[in-house]
PDB file of C-alpha atoms and ligand atoms in Angstrom:
ATOM      1  CA  MET A   1       0.400   0.395   0.257  1.00  0.00           C
ATOM      2  CA  THR A   2       0.994   3.481  -0.745  1.00  0.00           C
ATOM      3  CA  THR A   3       2.198   6.032   2.385  1.00  0.00           C
ATOM      4  CA  MET A   4       0.421   8.462   3.475  1.00  0.00           C
ATOM      5  CA  ASN A   5       0.660  10.935   5.600  1.00  0.00           C
ATOM      6  CA  PHE A   6      -0.583  10.598   9.216  1.00  0.00           C
ATOM      7  CA  ILE A   7      -1.818  11.936  12.088  1.00  0.00           C
ATOM      8  CA  PRO A   8      -1.159  10.207  15.099  1.00  0.00           C
ATOM      9  CA  ASN A   9      -3.549   9.639  17.626  1.00  0.00           C
ATOM     10  CA  ARG A  10      -6.895  11.928  16.383  1.00  0.00           C
ATOM     11  CA  PHE A  11      -8.939   8.867  16.719  1.00  0.00           C
ATOM     12  CA  ARG A  12      -7.848   7.601  19.994  1.00  0.00           C
ATOM     13  CA  ARG A  13     -10.632   5.306  21.391  1.00  0.00           C
ATOM     14  CA  GLN A  14     -12.666   6.168  18.708  1.00  0.00           C
ATOM     15  CA  SER A  15     -14.854   3.046  17.416  1.00  0.00           C
ATOM     16  CA  ALA A  16     -14.832   2.961  13.805  1.00  0.00           C
ATOM     17  CA  LEU A  17     -16.538   1.046  11.517  1.00  0.00           C
ATOM     18  CA  VAL A  18     -15.765   0.486   7.583  1.00  0.00           C
ATOM     19  CA  VAL A  19     -18.495  -1.641   4.946  1.00  0.00           C
ATOM     20  CA  GLY A  20     -16.500  -1.973   2.246  1.00  0.00           C
ATOM     21  CA  GLY A  21     -13.690  -2.062   3.214  1.00  0.00           C
ATOM     22  CA  ALA A  22     -12.119  -4.805   2.761  1.00  0.00           C
ATOM     23  CA  GLN A  23     -10.549  -3.630  -0.230  1.00  0.00           C
ATOM     24  CA  GLY A  24      -9.788  -0.417  -2.632  1.00  0.00           C
ATOM     25  CA  ILE A  25     -10.659   2.401  -0.985  1.00  0.00           C
ATOM     26  CA  GLY A  26     -12.254   1.013   1.862  1.00  0.00           C
ATOM     27  CA  LYS A  27      -9.229  -0.230   2.878  1.00  0.00           C
ATOM     28  CA  ALA A  28      -7.128   3.491   2.340  1.00  0.00           C
ATOM     29  CA  ILE A  29      -9.801   4.064   5.025  1.00  0.00           C
ATOM     30  CA  ALA A  30      -9.630   1.107   7.580  1.00  0.00           C
ATOM     31  CA  VAL A  31      -5.549   1.947   7.778  1.00  0.00           C
ATOM     32  CA  ARG A  32      -5.903   6.000   7.826  1.00  0.00           C
ATOM     33  CA  LEU A  33      -8.184   5.880  11.245  1.00  0.00           C
ATOM     34  CA  ALA A  34      -6.188   2.013  12.756  1.00  0.00           C
ATOM     35  CA  ARG A  35      -2.591   4.441  12.124  1.00  0.00           C
ATOM     36  CA  GLU A  36      -4.281   7.216  13.986  1.00  0.00           C
ATOM     37  CA  GLY A  37      -5.792   5.609  17.209  1.00  0.00           C
ATOM     38  CA  ALA A  38      -9.133   4.216  15.712  1.00  0.00           C
ATOM     39  CA  ARG A  39     -10.509   0.780  17.086  1.00  0.00           C
ATOM     40  CA  VAL A  40     -12.209  -0.891  13.498  1.00  0.00           C
ATOM     41  CA  VAL A  41     -13.860  -3.338  12.661  1.00  0.00           C
ATOM     42  CA  ILE A  42     -15.118  -3.842   8.905  1.00  0.00           C
ATOM     43  CA  GLY A  43     -17.886  -5.268   7.564  1.00  0.00           C
ATOM     44  CA  ASP A  44     -17.704  -6.726   4.426  1.00  0.00           C
ATOM     45  CA  VAL A  45     -18.388 -10.179   2.097  1.00  0.00           C
ATOM     46  CA  ASP A  46     -14.806 -10.630   0.596  1.00  0.00           C
ATOM     47  CA  ARG A  47     -13.534 -12.889   3.873  1.00  0.00           C
ATOM     48  CA  PRO A  48     -10.337 -13.136   2.036  1.00  0.00           C
ATOM     49  CA  MET A  49      -9.806  -9.511   1.646  1.00  0.00           C
ATOM     50  CA  MET A  50     -11.044  -7.896   4.744  1.00  0.00           C
ATOM     51  CA  ALA A  51      -8.086 -11.298   6.304  1.00  0.00           C
ATOM     52  CA  GLU A  52      -5.171  -9.581   4.640  1.00  0.00           C
ATOM     53  CA  THR A  53      -6.258  -5.547   5.421  1.00  0.00           C
ATOM     54  CA  ALA A  54      -7.086  -7.073   9.173  1.00  0.00           C
ATOM     55  CA  LEU A  55      -3.413  -8.518   8.751  1.00  0.00           C
ATOM     56  CA  GLU A  56      -2.107  -5.513   7.533  1.00  0.00           C
ATOM     57  CA  ILE A  57      -3.478  -3.900  10.298  1.00  0.00           C
ATOM     58  CA  THR A  58      -2.358  -6.101  12.905  1.00  0.00           C
ATOM     59  CA  ARG A  59       1.104  -6.059  11.519  1.00  0.00           C
ATOM     60  CA  GLU A  60       1.965  -2.312  12.023  1.00  0.00           C
ATOM     61  CA  LYS A  61       0.041  -2.838  15.721  1.00  0.00           C
ATOM     62  CA  GLY A  62      -3.351  -1.465  14.530  1.00  0.00           C
ATOM     63  CA  VAL A  63      -6.660  -2.601  16.736  1.00  0.00           C
ATOM     64  CA  VAL A  64      -9.168  -3.912  13.974  1.00  0.00           C
ATOM     65  CA  ARG A  65     -11.565  -7.189  13.835  1.00  0.00           C
ATOM     66  CA  THR A  66     -13.875  -7.966  11.311  1.00  0.00           C
ATOM     67  CA  VAL A  67     -17.428  -9.518  10.080  1.00  0.00           C
ATOM     68  CA  ARG A  68     -18.927 -11.142   7.984  1.00  0.00           C
ATOM     69  CA  CYS A  69     -21.343  -9.228   6.188  1.00  0.00           C
ATOM     70  CA  ASP A  70     -24.089  -8.717   3.270  1.00  0.00           C
ATOM     71  CA  VAL A  71     -25.645  -5.178   3.354  1.00  0.00           C
ATOM     72  CA  ARG A  72     -28.330  -6.299   1.072  1.00  0.00           C
ATOM     73  CA  ARG A  73     -29.614  -8.838   4.460  1.00  0.00           C
ATOM     74  CA  ARG A  74     -30.901  -6.417   7.156  1.00  0.00           C
ATOM     75  CA  SER A  75     -30.176  -9.366  10.166  1.00  0.00           C
ATOM     76  CA  GLN A  76     -26.426  -9.627   8.746  1.00  0.00           C
ATOM     77  CA  VAL A  77     -26.606  -5.738   8.576  1.00  0.00           C
ATOM     78  CA  GLU A  78     -27.557  -6.163  12.670  1.00  0.00           C
ATOM     79  CA  ARG A  79     -24.968  -8.554  13.695  1.00  0.00           C
ATOM     80  CA  MET A  80     -22.374  -6.747  12.338  1.00  0.00           C
ATOM     81  CA  VAL A  81     -24.036  -3.681  14.144  1.00  0.00           C
ATOM     82  CA  SER A  82     -24.393  -5.892  17.177  1.00  0.00           C
ATOM     83  CA  LYS A  83     -20.608  -7.314  16.857  1.00  0.00           C
ATOM     84  CA  VAL A  84     -19.470  -3.440  17.610  1.00  0.00           C
ATOM     85  CA  ILE A  85     -20.847  -2.271  20.372  1.00  0.00           C
ATOM     86  CA  GLN A  86     -20.898  -6.042  21.852  1.00  0.00           C
ATOM     87  CA  TRP A  87     -16.787  -5.067  21.879  1.00  0.00           C
ATOM     88  CA  HIS A  88     -16.347  -1.545  21.683  1.00  0.00           C
ATOM     89  CA  GLY A  89     -19.608  -0.235  23.263  1.00  0.00           C
ATOM     90  CA  ARG A  90     -20.096   2.115  21.116  1.00  0.00           C
ATOM     91  CA  ILE A  91     -20.125   3.694  16.491  1.00  0.00           C
ATOM     92  CA  ASP A  92     -18.479   6.897  17.312  1.00  0.00           C
ATOM     93  CA  ILE A  93     -17.359   6.700  13.381  1.00  0.00           C
ATOM     94  CA  LEU A  94     -19.691   5.106  10.166  1.00  0.00           C
ATOM     95  CA  MET A  95     -18.083   4.588   7.025  1.00  0.00           C
ATOM     96  CA  TYR A  96     -20.223   3.452   4.559  1.00  0.00           C
ATOM     97  CA  VAL A  97     -17.620   2.847   1.393  1.00  0.00           C
ATOM     98  CA  ALA A  98     -19.582  -0.508   0.002  1.00  0.00           C
ATOM     99  CA  GLY A  99     -20.183  -0.643  -3.493  1.00  0.00           C
ATOM    100  CA  VAL A 100     -21.114  -2.094  -7.275  1.00  0.00           C
ATOM    101  CA  ALA A 101     -20.784  -1.025 -10.847  1.00  0.00           C
ATOM    102  CA  LYS A 102     -21.244  -2.292 -13.828  1.00  0.00           C
ATOM    103  CA  LEU A 103     -21.350  -0.475 -17.437  1.00  0.00           C
ATOM    104  CA  VAL A 104     -24.235  -1.607 -19.820  1.00  0.00           C
ATOM    105  CA  PRO A 105     -25.998   0.315 -21.802  1.00  0.00           C
ATOM    106  CA  PHE A 106     -29.182   0.797 -20.810  1.00  0.00           C
ATOM    107  CA  THR A 107     -31.382  -0.392 -22.665  1.00  0.00           C
ATOM    108  CA  LYS A 108     -29.295  -3.729 -22.446  1.00  0.00           C
ATOM    109  CA  THR A 109     -29.928  -2.951 -18.380  1.00  0.00           C
ATOM    110  CA  ASN A 110     -32.230  -5.602 -16.571  1.00  0.00           C
ATOM    111  CA  GLU A 111     -34.319  -5.212 -13.809  1.00  0.00           C
ATOM    112  CA  LYS A 112     -31.887  -7.900 -11.550  1.00  0.00           C
ATOM    113  CA  HIS A 113     -28.843  -5.769 -12.965  1.00  0.00           C
ATOM    114  CA  TRP A 114     -30.784  -1.773 -11.227  1.00  0.00           C
ATOM    115  CA  ASP A 115     -31.417  -4.550  -8.269  1.00  0.00           C
ATOM    116  CA  TRP A 116     -28.283  -5.639  -7.244  1.00  0.00           C
ATOM    117  CA  THR A 117     -26.445  -1.311  -7.664  1.00  0.00           C
ATOM    118  CA  LEU A 118     -29.031  -0.078  -6.243  1.00  0.00           C
ATOM    119  CA  ASP A 119     -29.394  -2.964  -3.006  1.00  0.00           C
ATOM    120  CA  ILE A 120     -26.018  -2.650  -2.883  1.00  0.00           C
ATOM    121  CA  ASN A 121     -25.390   0.997  -2.905  1.00  0.00           C
ATOM    122  CA  LEU A 122     -27.895   2.553  -2.327  1.00  0.00           C
ATOM    123  CA  LYS A 123     -30.400  -0.034   0.129  1.00  0.00           C
ATOM    124  CA  GLY A 124     -27.116  -1.089   1.918  1.00  0.00           C
ATOM    125  CA  GLY A 125     -26.556   2.791   3.068  1.00  0.00           C
ATOM    126  CA  PHE A 126     -30.104   2.943   4.588  1.00  0.00           C
ATOM    127  CA  LEU A 127     -29.703  -0.387   5.538  1.00  0.00           C
ATOM    128  CA  VAL A 128     -26.844   0.313   8.050  1.00  0.00           C
ATOM    129  CA  ALA A 129     -26.785   3.942   9.061  1.00  0.00           C
ATOM    130  CA  ARG A 130     -31.141   2.740   9.634  1.00  0.00           C
ATOM    131  CA  THR A 131     -29.586   0.361  12.791  1.00  0.00           C
ATOM    132  CA  VAL A 132     -25.532   2.338  13.607  1.00  0.00           C
ATOM    133  CA  ALA A 133     -28.354   5.182  13.764  1.00  0.00           C
ATOM    134  CA  PRO A 134     -30.187   4.817  17.175  1.00  0.00           C
ATOM    135  CA  HIS A 135     -26.498   3.989  18.832  1.00  0.00           C
ATOM    136  CA  MET A 136     -25.007   7.358  17.754  1.00  0.00           C
ATOM    137  CA  VAL A 137     -28.297   9.183  18.880  1.00  0.00           C
ATOM    138  CA  ARG A 138     -27.294   7.534  22.024  1.00  0.00           C
ATOM    139  CA  GLN A 139     -24.927   8.708  22.262  1.00  0.00           C
ATOM    140  CA  ARG A 140     -25.674  12.028  21.037  1.00  0.00           C
ATOM    141  CA  LYS A 141     -22.758  11.872  19.290  1.00  0.00           C
ATOM    142  CA  GLY A 142     -21.545  10.252  15.472  1.00  0.00           C
ATOM    143  CA  LYS A 143     -20.097  10.872  12.257  1.00  0.00           C
ATOM    144  CA  MET A 144     -21.516   9.024   9.089  1.00  0.00           C
ATOM    145  CA  VAL A 145     -19.760   8.580   5.654  1.00  0.00           C
ATOM    146  CA  PHE A 146     -20.990   7.828   2.119  1.00  0.00           C
ATOM    147  CA  MET A 147     -19.232   7.056  -0.054  1.00  0.00           C
ATOM    148  CA  ALA A 148     -21.115   9.075  -3.216  1.00  0.00           C
ATOM    149  CA  SER A 149     -19.225  10.399  -5.927  1.00  0.00           C
ATOM    150  CA  THR A 150     -19.322  12.276  -9.548  1.00  0.00           C
ATOM    151  CA  ASN A 151     -21.659  10.573 -10.901  1.00  0.00           C
ATOM    152  CA  SER A 152     -23.645  11.738  -7.460  1.00  0.00           C
ATOM    153  CA  TRP A 153     -23.437  14.912 -10.107  1.00  0.00           C
ATOM    154  CA  ASP A 154     -22.371  14.544 -12.865  1.00  0.00           C
ATOM    155  CA  ALA A 155     -24.104  11.398 -14.813  1.00  0.00           C
ATOM    156  CA  GLU A 156     -22.313   8.485 -16.828  1.00  0.00           C
ATOM    157  CA  ALA A 157     -23.091   6.752 -20.059  1.00  0.00           C
ATOM    158  CA  GLU A 158     -23.913   3.759 -19.109  1.00  0.00           C
ATOM    159  CA  LEU A 159     -23.829   2.951 -15.935  1.00  0.00           C
ATOM    160  CA  ALA A 160     -27.656   4.789 -15.708  1.00  0.00           C
ATOM    161  CA  PRO A 161     -28.148   2.337 -11.768  1.00  0.00           C
ATOM    162  CA  TYR A 162     -25.504   2.696 -10.681  1.00  0.00           C
ATOM    163  CA  ASN A 163     -25.344   6.989 -11.406  1.00  0.00           C
ATOM    164  CA  ALA A 164     -29.028   6.965  -9.722  1.00  0.00           C
ATOM    165  CA  SER A 165     -27.856   5.255  -6.865  1.00  0.00           C
ATOM    166  CA  LYS A 166     -25.230   7.477  -5.764  1.00  0.00           C
ATOM    167  CA  ALA A 167     -28.189  10.155  -6.305  1.00  0.00           C
ATOM    168  CA  GLY A 168     -29.405   8.955  -4.264  1.00  0.00           C
ATOM    169  CA  LEU A 169     -26.886   8.037  -1.532  1.00  0.00           C
ATOM    170  CA  PHE A 170     -25.963  12.037  -1.683  1.00  0.00           C
ATOM    171  CA  LEU A 171     -29.627  13.247  -0.766  1.00  0.00           C
ATOM    172  CA  LEU A 172     -29.581  10.208   2.119  1.00  0.00           C
ATOM    173  CA  ALA A 173     -26.884  11.179   3.962  1.00  0.00           C
ATOM    174  CA  LYS A 174     -27.913  15.028   3.248  1.00  0.00           C
ATOM    175  CA  THR A 175     -31.808  14.082   4.736  1.00  0.00           C
ATOM    176  CA  LEU A 176     -29.581  12.185   8.438  1.00  0.00           C
ATOM    177  CA  ALA A 177     -27.704  15.629   7.993  1.00  0.00           C
ATOM    178  CA  ARG A 178     -30.954  17.351   8.708  1.00  0.00           C
ATOM    179  CA  GLU A 179     -33.097  14.490  10.409  1.00  0.00           C
ATOM    180  CA  LEU A 180     -29.474  14.215  12.950  1.00  0.00           C
ATOM    181  CA  GLY A 181     -28.039  17.222  13.388  1.00  0.00           C
ATOM    182  CA  PRO A 182     -29.948  18.273  16.175  1.00  0.00           C
ATOM    183  CA  SER A 183     -29.191  14.914  18.227  1.00  0.00           C
ATOM    184  CA  GLY A 184     -24.840  15.611  17.670  1.00  0.00           C
ATOM    185  CA  ILE A 185     -24.496  13.604  15.245  1.00  0.00           C
ATOM    186  CA  ASN A 186     -22.889  15.189  11.557  1.00  0.00           C
ATOM    187  CA  THR A 187     -23.749  13.859   8.008  1.00  0.00           C
ATOM    188  CA  ASN A 188     -21.601  13.650   5.018  1.00  0.00           C
ATOM    189  CA  ALA A 189     -20.501  12.531   1.107  1.00  0.00           C
ATOM    190  CA  VAL A 190     -17.525  11.864  -0.005  1.00  0.00           C
ATOM    191  CA  GLY A 191     -17.622  12.261  -4.134  1.00  0.00           C
ATOM    192  CA  PRO A 192     -14.056  10.422  -5.645  1.00  0.00           C
ATOM    193  CA  GLY A 193     -13.641  10.816  -8.981  1.00  0.00           C
ATOM    194  CA  LEU A 194     -11.693   8.370 -10.829  1.00  0.00           C
ATOM    195  CA  ILE A 195      -9.785   6.264  -8.538  1.00  0.00           C
ATOM    196  CA  ARG A 196      -7.504   3.057  -8.822  1.00  0.00           C
ATOM    197  CA  THR A 197      -9.302   0.152  -7.646  1.00  0.00           C
ATOM    198  CA  ARG A 198     -11.411  -3.370  -8.633  1.00  0.00           C
ATOM    199  CA  LEU A 199     -13.500  -1.234  -9.346  1.00  0.00           C
ATOM    200  CA  THR A 200     -12.380   0.737 -12.416  1.00  0.00           C
ATOM    201  CA  GLU A 201     -10.013  -1.591 -13.532  1.00  0.00           C
ATOM    202  CA  PRO A 202     -11.393  -2.562 -16.330  1.00  0.00           C
ATOM    203  CA  VAL A 203     -11.933   0.660 -17.117  1.00  0.00           C
ATOM    204  CA  ILE A 204      -8.574   1.850 -16.421  1.00  0.00           C
ATOM    205  CA  LYS A 205      -8.039  -0.932 -18.910  1.00  0.00           C
ATOM    206  CA  ASN A 206      -9.258   0.353 -21.266  1.00  0.00           C
ATOM    207  CA  LYS A 207      -6.640   2.825 -22.697  1.00  0.00           C
ATOM    208  CA  LYS A 208      -8.958   4.627 -25.179  1.00  0.00           C
ATOM    209  CA  PHE A 209     -11.294   5.841 -22.608  1.00  0.00           C
ATOM    210  CA  ILE A 210      -8.597   6.091 -20.249  1.00  0.00           C
ATOM    211  CA  SER A 211      -6.502   9.001 -22.341  1.00  0.00           C
ATOM    212  CA  LYS A 212     -10.153  10.517 -22.602  1.00  0.00           C
ATOM    213  CA  TYR A 213     -10.226  10.705 -18.888  1.00  0.00           C
ATOM    214  CA  LYS A 214      -6.829  11.803 -18.503  1.00  0.00           C
ATOM    215  CA  ASP A 215      -8.064  15.137 -20.111  1.00  0.00           C
ATOM    216  CA  LEU A 216     -11.084  15.287 -18.292  1.00  0.00           C
ATOM    217  CA  ILE A 217      -8.402  15.570 -15.285  1.00  0.00           C
ATOM    218  CA  PRO A 218      -7.261  19.194 -14.381  1.00  0.00           C
ATOM    219  CA  LEU A 219      -4.115  17.489 -11.564  1.00  0.00           C
ATOM    220  CA  GLY A 220      -3.835  14.887 -14.478  1.00  0.00           C
ATOM    221  CA  ARG A 221      -3.303  11.411 -13.292  1.00  0.00           C
ATOM    222  CA  ILE A 222      -5.527   8.718 -11.765  1.00  0.00           C
ATOM    223  CA  GLY A 223      -6.433   9.041  -8.067  1.00  0.00           C
ATOM    224  CA  GLN A 224      -5.327   6.502  -5.230  1.00  0.00           C
ATOM    225  CA  PRO A 225      -7.689   5.212  -2.408  1.00  0.00           C
ATOM    226  CA  GLU A 226      -5.301   6.878   0.041  1.00  0.00           C
ATOM    227  CA  ASP A 227      -6.368  10.341  -2.373  1.00  0.00           C
ATOM    228  CA  ILE A 228      -9.690   9.281  -0.695  1.00  0.00           C
ATOM    229  CA  ALA A 229      -8.961   9.052   3.201  1.00  0.00           C
ATOM    230  CA  GLY A 230      -7.668  11.801   3.727  1.00  0.00           C
ATOM    231  CA  PRO A 231     -10.222  13.779   3.564  1.00  0.00           C
ATOM    232  CA  ALA A 232     -12.775  10.755   4.533  1.00  0.00           C
ATOM    233  CA  THR A 233     -10.745  10.779   7.689  1.00  0.00           C
ATOM    234  CA  PHE A 234     -11.078  14.844   7.569  1.00  0.00           C
ATOM    235  CA  LEU A 235     -14.727  14.452   7.352  1.00  0.00           C
ATOM    236  CA  ALA A 236     -14.624  11.846   9.916  1.00  0.00           C
ATOM    237  CA  SER A 237     -12.333  14.383  12.565  1.00  0.00           C
ATOM    238  CA  PRO A 238     -13.067  17.475  15.172  1.00  0.00           C
ATOM    239  CA  ASP A 239     -12.508  19.832  12.564  1.00  0.00           C
ATOM    240  CA  ALA A 240     -14.550  18.066  11.192  1.00  0.00           C
ATOM    241  CA  ASP A 241     -17.036  19.259  13.932  1.00  0.00           C
ATOM    242  CA  TYR A 242     -19.334  21.752  11.653  1.00  0.00           C
ATOM    243  CA  VAL A 243     -19.386  20.467   8.232  1.00  0.00           C
ATOM    244  CA  ASN A 244     -23.024  19.000   7.363  1.00  0.00           C
ATOM    245  CA  GLY A 245     -24.508  17.602   4.636  1.00  0.00           C
ATOM    246  CA  ILE A 246     -22.106  18.268   2.097  1.00  0.00           C
ATOM    247  CA  LEU A 247     -20.394  16.215  -0.817  1.00  0.00           C
ATOM    248  CA  MET A 248     -17.089  16.906  -0.521  1.00  0.00           C
ATOM    249  CA  PHE A 249     -16.002  15.939  -3.930  1.00  0.00           C
ATOM    250  CA  VAL A 250     -12.330  14.768  -4.418  1.00  0.00           C
ATOM    251  CA  ASP A 251     -11.543  14.120  -7.932  1.00  0.00           C
ATOM    252  CA  GLY A 252      -8.498  15.918  -9.258  1.00  0.00           C
ATOM    253  CA  GLY A 253     -11.463  18.890 -10.542  1.00  0.00           C
ATOM    254  CA  GLN A 254     -12.471  16.255 -13.128  1.00  0.00           C
ATOM    255  CA  LEU A 255     -15.717  18.633 -11.675  1.00  0.00           C
ATOM    256  CA  ALA A 256     -14.014  21.919 -11.537  1.00  0.00           C
TER     257      ALA A 256
HETATM  258  N1  NAD B 301     -13.616   3.967  -7.674  1.00  0.00           N
HETATM  259  C1  NAD B 301     -13.013   5.143  -7.716  1.00  0.00           C
HETATM  260  O1  NAD B 301     -12.918   4.943  -8.811  1.00  0.00           O
HETATM  261  C2  NAD B 301     -14.423   4.538  -7.308  1.00  0.00           C
HETATM  262  C3  NAD B 301     -14.892   6.719  -7.853  1.00  0.00           C
HETATM  263  C4  NAD B 301     -16.350   6.689  -6.560  1.00  0.00           C
HETATM  264  C5  NAD B 301     -17.241   6.707  -6.044  1.00  0.00           C
HETATM  265  N2  NAD B 301     -16.443   4.887  -6.428  1.00  0.00           N
HETATM  266  C6  NAD B 301     -17.092   4.596  -4.606  1.00  0.00           C
HETATM  267  O2  NAD B 301     -16.227   4.057  -3.418  1.00  0.00           O
HETATM  268  C7  NAD B 301     -15.936   2.760  -3.225  1.00  0.00           C
HETATM  269  C8  NAD B 301     -15.623   1.526  -3.142  1.00  0.00           C
HETATM  270  O3  NAD B 301     -15.200   1.591  -4.589  1.00  0.00           O
HETATM  271  P1  NAD B 301     -13.879   1.326  -4.437  1.00  0.00           P
HETATM  272  O4  NAD B 301     -13.656   1.441  -5.988  1.00  0.00           O
HETATM  273  O5  NAD B 301     -12.261   0.833  -3.421  1.00  0.00           O
HETATM  274  O6  NAD B 301     -14.678  -0.752  -5.000  1.00  0.00           O
HETATM  275  P2  NAD B 301     -14.137  -1.898  -4.922  1.00  0.00           P
HETATM  276  O7  NAD B 301     -14.422  -3.286  -5.187  1.00  0.00           O
HETATM  277  O8  NAD B 301     -12.339  -2.395  -4.672  1.00  0.00           O
HETATM  278  O9  NAD B 301     -14.709  -2.237  -2.877  1.00  0.00           O
HETATM  279  C9  NAD B 301     -15.811  -2.454  -3.316  1.00  0.00           C
HETATM  280  C10 NAD B 301     -15.638  -3.091  -1.176  1.00  0.00           C
HETATM  281  O10 NAD B 301     -17.206  -2.853  -1.553  1.00  0.00           O
HETATM  282  C11 NAD B 301     -17.408  -5.160  -0.747  1.00  0.00           C
HETATM  283  N3  NAD B 301     -18.324  -4.613  -0.525  1.00  0.00           N
HETATM  284  C12 NAD B 301     -18.986  -4.987  -2.112  1.00  0.00           C
HETATM  285  N4  NAD B 301     -20.900  -5.790  -2.198  1.00  0.00           N
HETATM  286  C13 NAD B 301     -20.654  -5.678  -1.434  1.00  0.00           C
HETATM  287  C14 NAD B 301     -21.978  -5.789  -0.059  1.00  0.00           C
HETATM  288  N5  NAD B 301     -23.225  -6.555  -0.541  1.00  0.00           N
HETATM  289  N6  NAD B 301     -21.669  -6.226   1.374  1.00  0.00           N
HETATM  290  C15 NAD B 301     -20.649  -5.505   1.762  1.00  0.00           C
HETATM  291  N7  NAD B 301     -20.174  -5.132   1.074  1.00  0.00           N
HETATM  292  C16 NAD B 301     -19.447  -4.834  -0.087  1.00  0.00           C
HETATM  293  C17 NAD B 301     -16.751  -5.490  -1.875  1.00  0.00           C
HETATM  294  O11 NAD B 301     -16.088  -6.626  -1.162  1.00  0.00           O
HETATM  295  C18 NAD B 301     -15.662  -4.244  -1.799  1.00  0.00           C
HETATM  296  O12 NAD B 301     -14.899  -4.699  -0.707  1.00  0.00           O
HETATM  297  C19 NAD B 301     -17.838   2.280  -3.370  1.00  0.00           C
HETATM  298  O13 NAD B 301     -19.128   2.824  -3.284  1.00  0.00           O
HETATM  299  C20 NAD B 301     -17.849   3.349  -4.808  1.00  0.00           C
HETATM  300  O14 NAD B 301     -19.403   3.484  -5.937  1.00  0.00           O
HETATM  301  C21 NAD B 301     -15.013   4.740  -6.078  1.00  0.00           C
END
């Protein structure tokens, strides 16, 4: 993993749940939170990648546990959240990073593809936030960060379900900012541009597509997962105590 800056003890003793933290952007966030002192729980469907990430964190003397959870299943989400409470007694930070995307022309997009994308990207966010919120309300403290996208704002062709799910996720975050703000909970979203992960591998491999993309990114490079970990953890930190209901684009200027 690329080296990244970190702020020692910024999240000391805080309990953080990173949903979709087995790899990619979620992994970079989990690693960073652990380096900065948080007790991290990773929830994900991918057991082998979760185990690998947990091993990396443990080797650095970070505190981490994993729980298998398919965010589409309410019973599994409830089990994951009750495990965090059982282990750490509270949840200070929720990072909702789980997500999927598949390029399909609209005229070939079927109901199965639509439901798969919306269930993981949007309904999963609802189920997790719905289960975590009562704990944060009880604590009268909490930070929720949802991994939205530049696609929450600008549509990309052949990604209808993805675009709709990410726009929905941002509005879910804004709703929670309004509704849970009075209980001392901050809710925000991060909108990554093009970040090099397993998800974007097929796009990045496509040379024609990528040369076009590079022209669209003023900073002239594709992002790394660590480029997202800093802004996402900022939103979970005390420095963001007065930040509520925003979508922070982290896209090298793509939407500038
Ligand atoms: N990579 C990018 O360019 C980019 C850009 C904008 C937004 N995003 C968003 O960032 C998030 C992370 O993406 P990434 O690029 O790191 O992808 P990734 O595929 O590397 O990671 C996604 C993680 O979500 C997990 N996941 C998938 N389905 C799940 C389910 N049903 N239950 C629980 N976990 C599940 C996967 O196992 C994986 O660990 C996604 O929400 C994605 O939409 C990524």
